[in-house]
Coordinates of C-alpha atoms in Angstrom, one line a residue:
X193 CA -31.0 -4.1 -11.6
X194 CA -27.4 -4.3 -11.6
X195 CA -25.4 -7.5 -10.5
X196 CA -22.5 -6.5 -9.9
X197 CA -20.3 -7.6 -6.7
X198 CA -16.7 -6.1 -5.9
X199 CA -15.2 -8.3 -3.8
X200 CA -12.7 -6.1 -1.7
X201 CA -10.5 -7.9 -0.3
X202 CA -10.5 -10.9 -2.9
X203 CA -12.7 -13.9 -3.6
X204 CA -11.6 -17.6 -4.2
X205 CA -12.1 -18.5 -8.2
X206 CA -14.1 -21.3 -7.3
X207 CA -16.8 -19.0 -5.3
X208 CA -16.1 -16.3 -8.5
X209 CA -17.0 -18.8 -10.8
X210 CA -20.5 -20.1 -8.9
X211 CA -21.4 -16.1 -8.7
X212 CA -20.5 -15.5 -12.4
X213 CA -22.7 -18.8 -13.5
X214 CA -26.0 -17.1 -11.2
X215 CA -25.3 -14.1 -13.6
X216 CA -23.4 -11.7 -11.2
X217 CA -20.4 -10.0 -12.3
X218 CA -17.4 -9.8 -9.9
X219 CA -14.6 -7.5 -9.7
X220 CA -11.7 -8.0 -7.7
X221 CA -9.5 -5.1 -8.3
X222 CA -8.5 -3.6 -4.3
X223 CA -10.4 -0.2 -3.8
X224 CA -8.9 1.8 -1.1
X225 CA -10.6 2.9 2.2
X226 CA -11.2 6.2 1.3
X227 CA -12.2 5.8 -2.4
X228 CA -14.3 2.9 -1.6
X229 CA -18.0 4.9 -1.2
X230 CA -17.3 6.4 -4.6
X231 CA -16.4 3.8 -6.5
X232 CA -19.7 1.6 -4.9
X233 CA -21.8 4.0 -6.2
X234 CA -20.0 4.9 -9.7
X235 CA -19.8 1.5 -10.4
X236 CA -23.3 0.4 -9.6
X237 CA -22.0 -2.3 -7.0
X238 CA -25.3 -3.7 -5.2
X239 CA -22.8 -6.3 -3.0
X240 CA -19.4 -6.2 -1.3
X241 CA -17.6 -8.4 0.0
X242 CA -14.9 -8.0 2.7
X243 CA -12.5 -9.7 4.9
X244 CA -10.6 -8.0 7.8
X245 CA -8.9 -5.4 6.0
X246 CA -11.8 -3.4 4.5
X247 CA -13.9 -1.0 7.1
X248 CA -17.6 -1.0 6.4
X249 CA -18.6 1.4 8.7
X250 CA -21.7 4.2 8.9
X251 CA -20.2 6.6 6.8
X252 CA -19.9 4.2 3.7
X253 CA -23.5 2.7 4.4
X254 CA -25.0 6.3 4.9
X255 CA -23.0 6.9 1.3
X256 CA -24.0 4.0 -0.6
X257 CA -27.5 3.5 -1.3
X258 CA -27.8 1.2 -3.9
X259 CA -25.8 -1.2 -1.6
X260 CA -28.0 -4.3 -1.3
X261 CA -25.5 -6.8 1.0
X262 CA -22.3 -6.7 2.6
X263 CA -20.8 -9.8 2.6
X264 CA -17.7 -10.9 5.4
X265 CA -15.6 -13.8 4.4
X266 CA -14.8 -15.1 7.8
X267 CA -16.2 -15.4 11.5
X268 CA -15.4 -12.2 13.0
X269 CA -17.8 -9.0 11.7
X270 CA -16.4 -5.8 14.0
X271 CA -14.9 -4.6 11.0
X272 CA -18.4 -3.9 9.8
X273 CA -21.5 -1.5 11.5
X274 CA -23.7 -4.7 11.2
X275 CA -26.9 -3.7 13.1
X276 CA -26.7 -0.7 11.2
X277 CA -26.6 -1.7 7.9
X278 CA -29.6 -3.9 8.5
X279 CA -31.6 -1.1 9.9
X280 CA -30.7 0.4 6.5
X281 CA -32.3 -2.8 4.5
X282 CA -28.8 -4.2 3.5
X283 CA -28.5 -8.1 4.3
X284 CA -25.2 -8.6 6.3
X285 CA -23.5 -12.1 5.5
X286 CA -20.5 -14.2 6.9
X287 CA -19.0 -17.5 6.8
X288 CA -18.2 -18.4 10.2
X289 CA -17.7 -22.5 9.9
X290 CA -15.6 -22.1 7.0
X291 CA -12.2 -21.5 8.6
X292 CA -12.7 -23.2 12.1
X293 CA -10.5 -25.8 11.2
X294 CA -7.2 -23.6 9.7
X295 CA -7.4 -21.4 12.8
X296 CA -7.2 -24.7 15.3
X297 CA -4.0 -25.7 12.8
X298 CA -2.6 -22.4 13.5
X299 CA -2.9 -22.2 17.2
X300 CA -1.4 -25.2 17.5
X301 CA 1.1 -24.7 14.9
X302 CA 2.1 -22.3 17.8
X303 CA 2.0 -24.3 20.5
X304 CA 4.1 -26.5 19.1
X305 CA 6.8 -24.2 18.1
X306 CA 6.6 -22.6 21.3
X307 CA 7.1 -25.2 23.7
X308 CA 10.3 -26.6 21.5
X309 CA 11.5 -22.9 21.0
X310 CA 11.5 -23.3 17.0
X311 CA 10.6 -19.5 16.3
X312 CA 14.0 -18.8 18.2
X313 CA 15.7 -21.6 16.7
X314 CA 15.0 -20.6 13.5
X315 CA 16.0 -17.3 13.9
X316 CA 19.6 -18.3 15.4
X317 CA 20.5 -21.4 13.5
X318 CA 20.9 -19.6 10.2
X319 CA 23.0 -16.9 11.8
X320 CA 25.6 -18.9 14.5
X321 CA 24.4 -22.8 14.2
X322 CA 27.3 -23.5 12.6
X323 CA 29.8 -21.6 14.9
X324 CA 27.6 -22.4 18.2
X325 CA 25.6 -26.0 17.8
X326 CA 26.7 -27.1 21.3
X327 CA 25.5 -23.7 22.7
X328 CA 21.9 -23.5 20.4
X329 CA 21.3 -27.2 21.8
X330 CA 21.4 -26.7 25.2
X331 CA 19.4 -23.3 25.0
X332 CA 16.6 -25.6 23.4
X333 CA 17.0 -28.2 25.0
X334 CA 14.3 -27.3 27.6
X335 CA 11.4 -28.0 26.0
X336 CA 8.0 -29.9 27.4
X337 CA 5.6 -31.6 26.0
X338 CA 1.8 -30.8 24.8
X339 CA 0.7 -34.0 26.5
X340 CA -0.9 -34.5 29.6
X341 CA -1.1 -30.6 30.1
X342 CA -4.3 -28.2 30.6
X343 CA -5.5 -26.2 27.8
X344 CA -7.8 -23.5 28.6
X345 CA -10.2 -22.2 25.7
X346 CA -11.6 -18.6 26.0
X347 CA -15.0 -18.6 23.8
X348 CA -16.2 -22.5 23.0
X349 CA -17.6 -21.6 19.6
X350 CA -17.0 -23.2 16.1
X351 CA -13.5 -22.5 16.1
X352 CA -12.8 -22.6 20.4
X353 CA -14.8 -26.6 20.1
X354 CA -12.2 -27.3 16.9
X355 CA -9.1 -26.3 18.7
X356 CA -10.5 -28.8 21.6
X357 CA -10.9 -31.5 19.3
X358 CA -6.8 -31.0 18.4
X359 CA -6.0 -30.8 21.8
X360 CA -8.0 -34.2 22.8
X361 CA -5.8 -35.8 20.0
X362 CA -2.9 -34.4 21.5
X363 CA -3.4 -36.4 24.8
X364 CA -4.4 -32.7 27.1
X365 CA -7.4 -32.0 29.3
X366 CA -9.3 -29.2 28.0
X367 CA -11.4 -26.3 30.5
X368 CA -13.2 -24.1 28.2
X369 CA -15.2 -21.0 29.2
X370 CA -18.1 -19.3 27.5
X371 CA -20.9 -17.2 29.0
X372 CA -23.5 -18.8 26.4
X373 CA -22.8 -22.0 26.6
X374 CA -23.0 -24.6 29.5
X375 CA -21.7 -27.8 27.5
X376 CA -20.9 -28.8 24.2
X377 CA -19.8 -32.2 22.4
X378 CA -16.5 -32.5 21.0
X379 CA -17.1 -35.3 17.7
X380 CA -13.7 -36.7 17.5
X381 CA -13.4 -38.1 13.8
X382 CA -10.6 -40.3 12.8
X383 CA -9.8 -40.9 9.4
X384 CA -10.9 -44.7 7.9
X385 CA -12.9 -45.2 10.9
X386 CA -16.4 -45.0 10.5
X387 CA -17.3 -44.7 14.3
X388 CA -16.9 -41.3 16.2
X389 CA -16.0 -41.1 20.0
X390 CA -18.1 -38.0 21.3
X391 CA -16.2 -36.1 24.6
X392 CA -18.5 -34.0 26.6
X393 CA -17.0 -31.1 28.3
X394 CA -18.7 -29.2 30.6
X395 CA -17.5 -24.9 30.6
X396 CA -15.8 -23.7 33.8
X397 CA -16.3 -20.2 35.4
X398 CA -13.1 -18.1 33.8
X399 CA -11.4 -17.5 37.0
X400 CA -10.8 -22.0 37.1
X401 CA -9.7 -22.0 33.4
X402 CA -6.9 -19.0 34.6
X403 CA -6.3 -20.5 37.6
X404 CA -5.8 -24.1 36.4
X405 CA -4.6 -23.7 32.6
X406 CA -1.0 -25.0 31.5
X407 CA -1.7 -22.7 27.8
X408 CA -4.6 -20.6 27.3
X409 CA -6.0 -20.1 24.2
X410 CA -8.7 -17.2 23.2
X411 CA -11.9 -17.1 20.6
X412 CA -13.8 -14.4 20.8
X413 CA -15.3 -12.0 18.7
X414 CA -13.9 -8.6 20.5
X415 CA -13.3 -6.7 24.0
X416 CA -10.8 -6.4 26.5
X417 CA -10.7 -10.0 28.0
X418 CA -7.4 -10.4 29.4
X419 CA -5.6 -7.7 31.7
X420 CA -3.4 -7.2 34.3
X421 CA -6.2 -8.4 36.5
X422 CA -6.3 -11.4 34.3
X423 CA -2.6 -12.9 33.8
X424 CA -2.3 -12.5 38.2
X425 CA -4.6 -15.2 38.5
X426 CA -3.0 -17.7 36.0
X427 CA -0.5 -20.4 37.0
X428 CA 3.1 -19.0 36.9
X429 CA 4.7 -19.9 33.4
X430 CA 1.7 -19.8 31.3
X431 CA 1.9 -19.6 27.7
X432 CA -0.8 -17.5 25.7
X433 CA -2.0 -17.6 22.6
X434 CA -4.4 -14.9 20.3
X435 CA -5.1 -16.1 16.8
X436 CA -9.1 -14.6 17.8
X437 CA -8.9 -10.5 17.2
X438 CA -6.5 -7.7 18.4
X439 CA -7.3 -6.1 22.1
X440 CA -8.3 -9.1 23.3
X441 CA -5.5 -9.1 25.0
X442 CA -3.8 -6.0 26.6
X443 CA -1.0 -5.4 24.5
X444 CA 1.1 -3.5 27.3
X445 CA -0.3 -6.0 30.3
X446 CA 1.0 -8.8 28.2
X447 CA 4.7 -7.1 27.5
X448 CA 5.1 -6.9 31.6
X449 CA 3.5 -10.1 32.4
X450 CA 6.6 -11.8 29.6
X451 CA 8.8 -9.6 31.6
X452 CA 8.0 -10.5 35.3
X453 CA 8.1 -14.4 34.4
X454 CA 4.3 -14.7 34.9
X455 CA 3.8 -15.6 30.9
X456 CA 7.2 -17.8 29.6
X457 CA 5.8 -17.2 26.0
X458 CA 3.0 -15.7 24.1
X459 CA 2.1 -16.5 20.3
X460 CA 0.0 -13.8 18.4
X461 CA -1.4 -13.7 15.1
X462 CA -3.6 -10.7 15.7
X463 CA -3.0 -6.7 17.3
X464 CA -4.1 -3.5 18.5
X465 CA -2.7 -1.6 15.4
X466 CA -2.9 -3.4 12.6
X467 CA -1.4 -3.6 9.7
X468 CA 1.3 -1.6 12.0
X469 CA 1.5 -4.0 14.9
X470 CA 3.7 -2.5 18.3
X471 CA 7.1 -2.9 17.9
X472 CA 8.1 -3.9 21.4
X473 CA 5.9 -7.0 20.1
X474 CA 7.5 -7.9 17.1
X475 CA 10.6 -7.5 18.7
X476 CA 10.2 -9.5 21.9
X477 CA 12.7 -12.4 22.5
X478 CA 9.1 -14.7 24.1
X479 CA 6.5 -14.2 21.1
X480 CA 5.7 -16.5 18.3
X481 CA 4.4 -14.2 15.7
X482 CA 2.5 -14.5 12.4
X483 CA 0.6 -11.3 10.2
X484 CA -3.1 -12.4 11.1
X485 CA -3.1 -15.6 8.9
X486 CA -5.8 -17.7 10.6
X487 CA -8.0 -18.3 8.0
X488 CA -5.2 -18.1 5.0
X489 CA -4.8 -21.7 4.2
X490 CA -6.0 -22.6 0.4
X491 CA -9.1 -24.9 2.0
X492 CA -10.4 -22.4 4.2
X493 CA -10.4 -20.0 1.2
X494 CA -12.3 -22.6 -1.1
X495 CA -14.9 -22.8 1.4
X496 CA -14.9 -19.4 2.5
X497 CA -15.3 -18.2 -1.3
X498 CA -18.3 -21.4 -1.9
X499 CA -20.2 -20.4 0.9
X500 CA -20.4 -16.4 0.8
X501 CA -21.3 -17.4 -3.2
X502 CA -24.3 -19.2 -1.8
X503 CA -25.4 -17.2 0.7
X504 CA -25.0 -13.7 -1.6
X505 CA -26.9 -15.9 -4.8
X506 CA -29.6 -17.3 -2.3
X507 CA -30.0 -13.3 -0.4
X508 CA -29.7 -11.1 -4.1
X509 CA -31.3 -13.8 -6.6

């Protein structure tokens, strides 16, 4: 049987290099979209491997046969028809511990330049700090701090319960609402110190978190979780962030809500249309933007690439 593996979207070397030793061969070279079934079944391919960018949808199943697994590097798998490619026989992989951490890092990478204005700051200084300091300082010089304020988590998974952890190190109370989970324990780890301090917390029905939340952060796999319906009930001045999957959030909803006052800022890192995000967006003068980088940080990767190597080796050997 063939072992080879075209990793679509890219692999890390280090997960290349465990596959290559278990006998696979592993070919990185991007396939398009449309050429993808074709070249799956000229090639012999028995695995592929995918991040956000690559579809895997019915069509390519229905067209590939001799695909054995379809590998997702990352949590999130609605970029791939997983029920039905298991009632096909394929095995359907993913990784979803391995980038918890990076994705916390970003949101609050976020928060942080958000509530000291540093994406607008960065934008202006190069262009008029040096003809209007006096002006720029006073335009930033509103800014509040993380401390003491409430964050409310949308989805208390892997990555939702690392997010918490940053926050309780940040000094902020922390709601968190999930419909499949009543509690969890937050393992607060500090680094030289052997003992751990454990913080229970306890999920809130959504409309508290709204109601009560300073910032609001979301983690959830997919649907249409925050509306005009939504943003009404949260606390004037909120600031929003979506590092979880585009349409989470309405898109237009969220443009009106920046507009009224309701929302002072929003920070995304994923949308509706991508890779062509809307450009009212991009452009507004309240968003902290980044091109869906969640997961891109060299560690993640490492892990990512390790574990979907172990997990294709243990399903295909």
């Amino acid at each position: 049987m063939s072992k080879k593996i075209l990793a679509n979207d890219g692999i890390d070397p280090i997960g290349k290099s465990l596959l290559e030793k278990a006998g696979f061969t592993v070919v990185t070279d991007k396939v398009a979209q449309d050429k993808l079934a074709q070249e799956i079944n000229d090639k012999q391919y028995i695995g592929l491997t995918v991040r956000s960018a690559t579809k895997v949808r019915k069509d390519v199943i229905d067209a590939c046969p001799g695909l054995k697994l379809i590998g997702r590097g990352g949590v999130g798998m609605d970029n791939i028809d997983v029920e039905y490619a298991k009632s096909k026989g394929i095995e359907v992989v993913n990784t979803p511990a391995a980038s918890s951490h990076s994705v916390a890092e970003l949101v609050f990478a976020h928060l942080f330049n958000t509530v000291r204005f540093l994406y607008d700051s960065n934008r202006l200084m190069p262009v008029s700090g040096d003809t209007q300091f006096d002006a720029l300082k006073k335009k930033y010089a509103k800014g509040i701090e993380l401390k003491g304020k409430t964050l409310g988590i949308i989805g208390f998974g892997r990555i939702g319960q690392a997010v918490a952890k940053i926050a309780l190190g940040c000094g902020m109370k922390v709601e968190a609402f999930d419909p499949f989970l009543k509690e969890a324990s937050i393992n607060l780890e500090i680094e030289g110190v052997a003992q751990k301090i454990s913080v229970k917390i306890t999920t809130v029905p959504l409309e508290k978190l709204l109601a009560d939340s300073d910032f609001i952060t979301l983690h959830v796999p997919g649907g249409k979780v925050i509306t005009k319906k939504e943003f009404e009930l949260m606390k004037n001045g909120v600031c929003i962030v979506n590092a979880a999957r585009g349409g989470v959030i309405d898109e237009k909803d969220l443009i009106d809500a920046l507009n009224s006052g309701k929302v002072s800022h929003a920070s995304l890192d994923v949308f509706e249309n991508e890779p062509t995000p809307n450009k009212e967006l991009l452009s507004h003068p309240k968003i902290s933007l980044t091109p869906h980088i969640g997961a891109a940080t060299e560690e993640a990767q490492e892990r990512i690439g390790v574990e979907l190597a172990e997990l294709i080796i243990a399903k295909l050997n």
